Structures are given as C-alpha cells and as structure tokens.
C-alpha cells in the first residue's frame, strides 16, 4: 500500500514472558551477570532490530519523511508478586505493571514524523496513549466529530510548538479499585497494597488497595512521601474530579472491577 495512505499497527511480544533469546544475541550481553536480566536485554535487542527493519523499509520506499510513527510500551515493567516478572527494572519509579503508581503507567513514548516534527526534542508535558488516535486523525486530515467523544487530544500543535499550554488539564486511570488522577505535578493515587508488603510470598485472593495518597511528582517522582494529610484541599479537588470522570465510564466486561454476569456474557 506504499502508493496510497496506510495504517500499520505492529505489536511485539518481546519483552514479555516466557524469557528466551537466541544465542547470538545473548552473547552480546555477557557482562550482565543476572541470567534473567541478560535474557531481557537480548530480547529487547531483538525488538529493536524489528523496529529497525520497519524504519529501513520506510526509508527504502522514500516514505520516512511523510510517515507519522508512534512507539510506546503498553505498561511499566512487571516487578511485583503476582505479575509475570521478566527482569524489568523500573527505578527510579516505584510500582509495577498492574498498578497505578508511576512504575505501572509511566512508559517510554516516542513520536517521529521527519517531515513535520523537529527531531531530538523532548516534550515534557504529560501525554497519554489515548492521544494517538486524535493525533493520527489530524495527520490524515480527518476532523474528529464531537459525538465520537474521543478521550485523547491532537498532539501535533503541541509537538510543533504552536500551542504551549499542556494538552491535558488532568489525566485519569482506573483498574478495579486501583485508580489515579494527575493534575500538573500533583498525583492522587490508590494502589495495590501488595507493593507495601515486600516480604509477602503469596498473592491475596482479592486485591486490597491503599487509601488515597498524594504525591508531588516534580519533587518526588518515586512516590515515597505522602502529602495527603497536609494537603487535604488538593486531595478533595483531585478526588472530586476523578469521581466525576469515573461515573462516565462503562462497567468493565472483564478484569478487576467487572460484573460477574457481564463477564460471563463476554466470555
């Protein structure tokens, strides 16, 4: 489809479990003593090579200048009990895949459009994967209709420097009883208490979550100093915004927080 507009979605299974890598790639990382971490590095290299093949093909077809490319991870590394641990390291972030702490939701996100965007720049305002659809629509010249109720925003004017305001006033997350809301540097979050019991050897049958905890990510990216007690007004403000947002969402059909009856129908 190189002679007409096209869309490609490519999802790599690396670096998910099971952990395995080819001998030639493993041989590049003999300096890494930990076998799991060494395999992780080799699997990541395989994914990098796959991404490189895509970019090389675009370049060979003279399409690189006019192709909008997004690269991002679907979640943070799985590092906690109850997840498929794969050798990830999320430091300096706290938390893991399957949590609403930064270690679960703060991920690599790269955008390239050589003919439209300046290379090598870093955009420091919070964005979210939901922004991909509106941005791609805008790139294709499609006007989003209000009744589509898209959650994301078109990032192009922000990335091109035409708009200096942040793309989002607030960002929201919900995973069962875990949730988070971010406004500027402030983040209010409830997360899986398993993270606070590092000596645990088994996962409880039902996830227990913390009370709402408030962090200032500019000063405390590792989410270690809860400010909820001294910033009660900020807690109320963010909690109210999250509740308003959450009531607009449909009931999940599966996973944490789903209705058993609806889940059975979906199954």
Short mmCIF file of C-alpha atoms in Angstrom, two decimals:
data_model
loop_
_atom_site.label_atom_id
_atom_site.label_comp_id
_atom_site.label_asym_id
_atom_site.label_seq_id
_atom_site.Cartn_x
_atom_site.Cartn_y
_atom_site.Cartn_z
CA UNK A 1 0.00 0.00 0.00
CA UNK A 2 3.00 2.32 -0.34
CA UNK A 3 1.35 4.33 -3.13
CA UNK A 4 -1.68 5.24 -1.00
CA UNK A 5 -2.34 6.19 2.62
CA UNK A 6 -1.95 3.25 5.01
CA UNK A 7 -2.12 2.37 8.68
CA UNK A 8 0.06 -0.27 10.33
CA UNK A 9 -0.27 -1.49 13.93
CA UNK A 10 2.65 -3.69 15.00
CA UNK A 11 2.69 -5.25 18.48
CA UNK A 12 5.86 -7.09 19.53
CA UNK A 13 5.58 -9.81 22.16
CA UNK A 14 9.12 -9.07 23.40
CA UNK A 15 9.96 -8.45 26.21
CA UNK A 16 7.08 -10.43 27.64
CA UNK A 17 7.49 -13.87 29.17
CA UNK A 18 8.43 -16.63 28.54
CA UNK A 19 12.00 -15.38 28.70
CA UNK A 20 14.05 -16.75 25.80
CA UNK A 21 16.57 -15.31 23.37
CA UNK A 22 18.86 -16.51 20.61
CA UNK A 23 22.44 -17.43 21.46
CA UNK A 24 23.92 -14.77 19.17
CA UNK A 25 22.01 -12.01 20.96
CA UNK A 26 22.76 -13.41 24.41
CA UNK A 27 26.46 -13.37 23.54
CA UNK A 28 26.34 -9.58 23.24
CA UNK A 29 25.49 -9.22 26.94
CA UNK A 30 27.98 -11.49 28.72
CA UNK A 31 28.81 -8.56 31.02
CA UNK A 32 25.35 -8.88 32.63
CA UNK A 33 25.71 -11.49 35.38
CA UNK A 34 22.00 -11.99 36.11
CA UNK A 35 20.66 -14.55 33.62
CA UNK A 36 17.12 -13.16 33.58
CA UNK A 37 18.31 -9.60 33.04
CA UNK A 38 20.74 -10.78 30.33
CA UNK A 39 17.88 -12.55 28.52
CA UNK A 40 15.76 -9.42 28.88
CA UNK A 41 18.48 -7.33 27.21
CA UNK A 42 18.81 -9.84 24.36
CA UNK A 43 15.02 -9.90 23.81
CA UNK A 44 14.92 -6.10 23.83
CA UNK A 45 17.66 -6.11 21.20
CA UNK A 46 15.54 -8.41 19.02
CA UNK A 47 12.65 -5.97 19.28
CA UNK A 48 14.94 -3.04 18.42
CA UNK A 49 16.10 -4.92 15.34
CA UNK A 50 12.47 -5.49 14.34
CA UNK A 51 11.69 -1.80 14.69
CA UNK A 52 14.80 -1.04 12.64
CA UNK A 53 13.55 -3.26 9.80
CA UNK A 54 10.31 -1.27 9.67
CA UNK A 55 12.14 2.07 9.57
CA UNK A 56 14.59 0.79 6.96
CA UNK A 57 11.69 -0.35 4.76
CA UNK A 58 10.00 3.05 5.04
CA UNK A 59 13.26 4.75 4.15
CA UNK A 60 13.86 2.49 1.16
CA UNK A 61 10.37 3.30 -0.12
CA UNK A 62 11.02 7.05 0.37
CA UNK A 63 8.13 7.22 2.86
CA UNK A 64 10.01 8.11 6.05
CA UNK A 65 9.54 11.89 5.70
CA UNK A 66 5.77 11.59 5.40
CA UNK A 67 5.00 8.79 7.87
CA UNK A 68 3.85 9.51 11.41
CA UNK A 69 5.28 6.88 13.76
CA UNK A 70 4.44 6.19 17.40
CA UNK A 71 6.41 3.85 19.64
CA UNK A 72 5.37 3.13 23.21
CA UNK A 73 5.13 0.43 25.84
CA UNK A 74 1.69 -0.71 26.96
CA UNK A 75 2.64 -0.66 30.67
CA UNK A 76 5.53 -0.46 33.06
CA UNK A 77 7.72 -3.44 33.82
CA UNK A 78 6.24 -6.36 35.81
CA UNK A 79 8.30 -6.46 39.00
CA UNK A 80 5.85 -7.38 41.77
CA UNK A 81 4.43 -10.61 43.15
CA UNK A 82 1.53 -11.80 41.01
CA UNK A 83 2.91 -10.48 37.71
CA UNK A 84 4.93 -12.33 35.08
CA UNK A 85 8.31 -10.98 36.22
CA UNK A 86 10.71 -10.64 33.30
CA UNK A 87 13.82 -8.88 34.59
CA UNK A 88 12.44 -5.34 34.26
CA UNK A 89 13.83 -2.52 36.38
CA UNK A 90 11.53 0.48 36.87
CA UNK A 91 13.80 2.64 39.04
CA UNK A 92 13.60 5.48 39.94
CA UNK A 93 9.86 4.86 39.63
CA UNK A 94 8.01 2.89 42.29
CA UNK A 95 5.46 0.26 41.41
CA UNK A 96 4.94 -2.31 38.69
CA UNK A 97 2.76 -3.36 35.83
CA UNK A 98 -0.79 -3.85 37.15
CA UNK A 99 -0.54 -0.87 39.49
CA UNK A 100 -1.42 2.82 39.18
CA UNK A 101 1.88 4.02 40.61
CA UNK A 102 4.34 5.55 38.13
CA UNK A 103 6.13 2.22 37.72
CA UNK A 104 2.95 0.84 36.17
CA UNK A 105 1.83 3.73 33.96
CA UNK A 106 4.90 5.90 33.20
CA UNK A 107 6.31 4.43 30.00
CA UNK A 108 8.56 5.24 27.01
CA UNK A 109 6.65 7.19 24.33
CA UNK A 110 8.39 8.28 21.12
CA UNK A 111 6.91 10.13 18.13
CA UNK A 112 8.57 10.62 14.74
CA UNK A 113 7.35 12.48 11.67
CA UNK A 114 10.50 13.67 9.93
CA UNK A 115 8.75 15.98 7.50
CA UNK A 116 6.73 17.74 10.23
CA UNK A 117 8.40 17.39 13.63
CA UNK A 118 11.83 18.50 14.78
CA UNK A 119 13.99 15.52 15.70
CA UNK A 120 15.74 15.06 19.03
CA UNK A 121 13.33 17.21 21.04
CA UNK A 122 11.90 16.21 24.42
CA UNK A 123 8.30 17.12 25.24
CA UNK A 124 7.91 17.47 28.99
CA UNK A 125 4.14 17.80 29.44
CA UNK A 126 2.18 14.66 30.41
CA UNK A 127 0.54 12.86 27.49
CA UNK A 128 -1.27 9.53 27.27
CA UNK A 129 -1.67 6.71 24.75
CA UNK A 130 -5.27 7.85 24.17
CA UNK A 131 -3.77 10.83 22.31
CA UNK A 132 -2.57 8.60 19.46
CA UNK A 133 -5.98 8.34 17.76
CA UNK A 134 -6.82 12.08 17.62
CA UNK A 135 -3.24 12.84 16.52
CA UNK A 136 -3.35 10.26 13.73
CA UNK A 137 -6.75 11.54 12.57
CA UNK A 138 -5.41 15.09 12.40
CA UNK A 139 -2.35 13.93 10.44
CA UNK A 140 -4.68 12.22 7.95
CA UNK A 141 -6.82 15.36 7.59
CA UNK A 142 -9.82 13.86 9.37
CA UNK A 143 -11.88 16.19 11.57
CA UNK A 144 -12.93 14.44 14.78
CA UNK A 145 -16.65 14.79 15.49
CA UNK A 146 -17.87 15.72 18.99
CA UNK A 147 -20.23 12.75 19.14
CA UNK A 148 -17.21 10.41 18.86
CA UNK A 149 -16.29 11.55 22.38
CA UNK A 150 -12.59 10.85 21.94
CA UNK A 151 -10.66 10.82 25.21
CA UNK A 152 -7.34 11.98 23.81
CA UNK A 153 -6.19 15.19 22.12
CA UNK A 154 -4.33 16.01 18.92
CA UNK A 155 -0.69 16.40 19.97
CA UNK A 156 0.61 17.89 16.70
CA UNK A 157 0.19 21.59 17.60
CA UNK A 158 1.85 20.88 20.97
CA UNK A 159 4.77 18.97 19.46
CA UNK A 160 5.22 21.60 16.75
CA UNK A 161 5.35 24.41 19.33
CA UNK A 162 2.17 26.10 18.11
CA UNK A 163 0.45 25.54 21.47
CA UNK A 164 2.37 25.99 24.72
CA UNK A 165 -0.42 25.01 27.13
CA UNK A 166 -0.38 21.40 28.40
CA UNK A 167 -2.53 19.02 26.29
CA UNK A 168 -4.44 17.87 29.39
CA UNK A 169 -5.71 19.60 32.50
CA UNK A 170 -5.95 16.19 34.16
CA UNK A 171 -5.19 12.57 33.33
CA UNK A 172 -7.13 9.67 34.84
CA UNK A 173 -6.62 5.93 35.34
CA UNK A 174 -8.81 3.15 36.76
CA UNK A 175 -8.02 -0.55 37.28
CA UNK A 176 -10.56 -2.23 39.51
CA UNK A 177 -10.28 -0.47 42.88
CA UNK A 178 -6.91 0.99 41.95
CA UNK A 179 -7.01 4.42 40.37
CA UNK A 180 -5.07 7.62 39.87
CA UNK A 181 -5.57 11.21 38.75
CA UNK A 182 -2.79 13.59 37.76
CA UNK A 183 -3.04 17.38 37.53
CA UNK A 184 0.23 19.13 36.72
CA UNK A 185 2.80 17.83 39.19
CA UNK A 186 0.17 16.55 41.61
CA UNK A 187 -0.98 12.93 41.63
CA UNK A 188 -3.61 11.30 43.82
CA UNK A 189 -3.48 7.50 43.73
CA UNK A 190 -4.83 4.31 45.29
CA UNK A 191 -2.72 1.27 44.55
CA UNK A 192 -2.32 -2.42 45.32
CA UNK A 193 -1.14 -2.88 48.92
CA UNK A 194 0.99 -5.84 47.83
CA UNK A 195 3.65 -3.27 46.98
CA UNK A 196 3.86 -2.24 50.63
CA UNK A 197 4.49 -5.80 51.85
CA UNK A 198 7.78 -6.73 50.15
CA UNK A 199 8.16 -9.89 52.24
CA UNK A 200 4.88 -11.42 51.01
CA UNK A 201 5.14 -14.87 49.41
CA UNK A 202 1.61 -15.25 48.06
CA UNK A 203 -0.95 -13.05 46.34
CA UNK A 204 -4.22 -12.43 48.23
CA UNK A 205 -7.37 -13.75 46.60
CA UNK A 206 -8.73 -10.20 46.48
CA UNK A 207 -6.56 -7.15 45.87
CA UNK A 208 -6.56 -4.68 48.74
CA UNK A 209 -5.81 -1.07 47.91
CA UNK A 210 -4.33 1.79 49.91
CA UNK A 211 -6.22 4.91 50.98
CA UNK A 212 -5.84 7.82 48.53
CA UNK A 213 -2.25 9.07 48.70
CA UNK A 214 -1.00 12.38 47.33
CA UNK A 215 2.39 12.93 45.74
CA UNK A 216 4.15 15.83 44.04
CA UNK A 217 5.92 14.18 41.12
CA UNK A 218 8.21 17.14 40.43
CA UNK A 219 9.79 16.72 43.87
CA UNK A 220 9.06 13.05 44.48
CA UNK A 221 8.99 11.00 41.27
CA UNK A 222 9.45 7.82 43.31
CA UNK A 223 6.14 8.45 45.17
CA UNK A 224 7.59 7.93 48.64
CA UNK A 225 6.30 10.94 50.60
CA UNK A 226 2.52 11.04 51.02
CA UNK A 227 1.25 14.63 51.34
CA UNK A 228 -2.45 13.80 51.74
CA UNK A 229 -2.64 14.78 55.42
CA UNK A 230 -1.11 18.23 54.86
CA UNK A 231 -2.80 18.95 51.52
CA UNK A 232 -6.40 17.96 52.25
CA UNK A 233 -7.89 20.57 49.88
CA UNK A 234 -5.82 19.25 46.98
CA UNK A 235 -6.97 15.71 47.84
CA UNK A 236 -10.62 16.80 47.76
CA UNK A 237 -10.14 18.64 44.47
CA UNK A 238 -8.50 15.72 42.70
CA UNK A 239 -10.81 13.11 44.22
CA UNK A 240 -13.87 15.06 43.09
CA UNK A 241 -12.51 15.29 39.55
CA UNK A 242 -11.74 11.58 39.46
CA UNK A 243 -15.24 10.63 40.67
CA UNK A 244 -16.87 12.84 38.01
CA UNK A 245 -14.74 11.15 35.34
CA UNK A 246 -15.24 7.61 36.64
CA UNK A 247 -19.04 7.84 36.61
CA UNK A 248 -18.90 8.39 32.84
CA UNK A 249 -17.17 5.06 32.18
CA UNK A 250 -18.85 1.80 31.24
CA UNK A 251 -18.66 -1.20 33.57
CA UNK A 252 -15.65 -3.36 32.57
CA UNK A 253 -16.59 -6.67 30.94
CA UNK A 254 -13.55 -8.50 32.33
CA UNK A 255 -10.66 -7.99 34.70
CA UNK A 256 -10.69 -6.14 38.04
CA UNK A 257 -13.95 -4.35 38.75
CA UNK A 258 -16.02 -6.24 36.18
CA UNK A 259 -19.51 -7.54 36.77
CA UNK A 260 -19.53 -11.38 37.02
CA UNK A 261 -22.71 -11.56 34.96
CA UNK A 262 -21.40 -9.26 32.25
CA UNK A 263 -18.06 -11.02 32.26
CA UNK A 264 -19.77 -14.35 31.66
CA UNK A 265 -21.67 -12.85 28.69
CA UNK A 266 -18.44 -11.51 27.22
CA UNK A 267 -16.75 -14.87 27.68
#
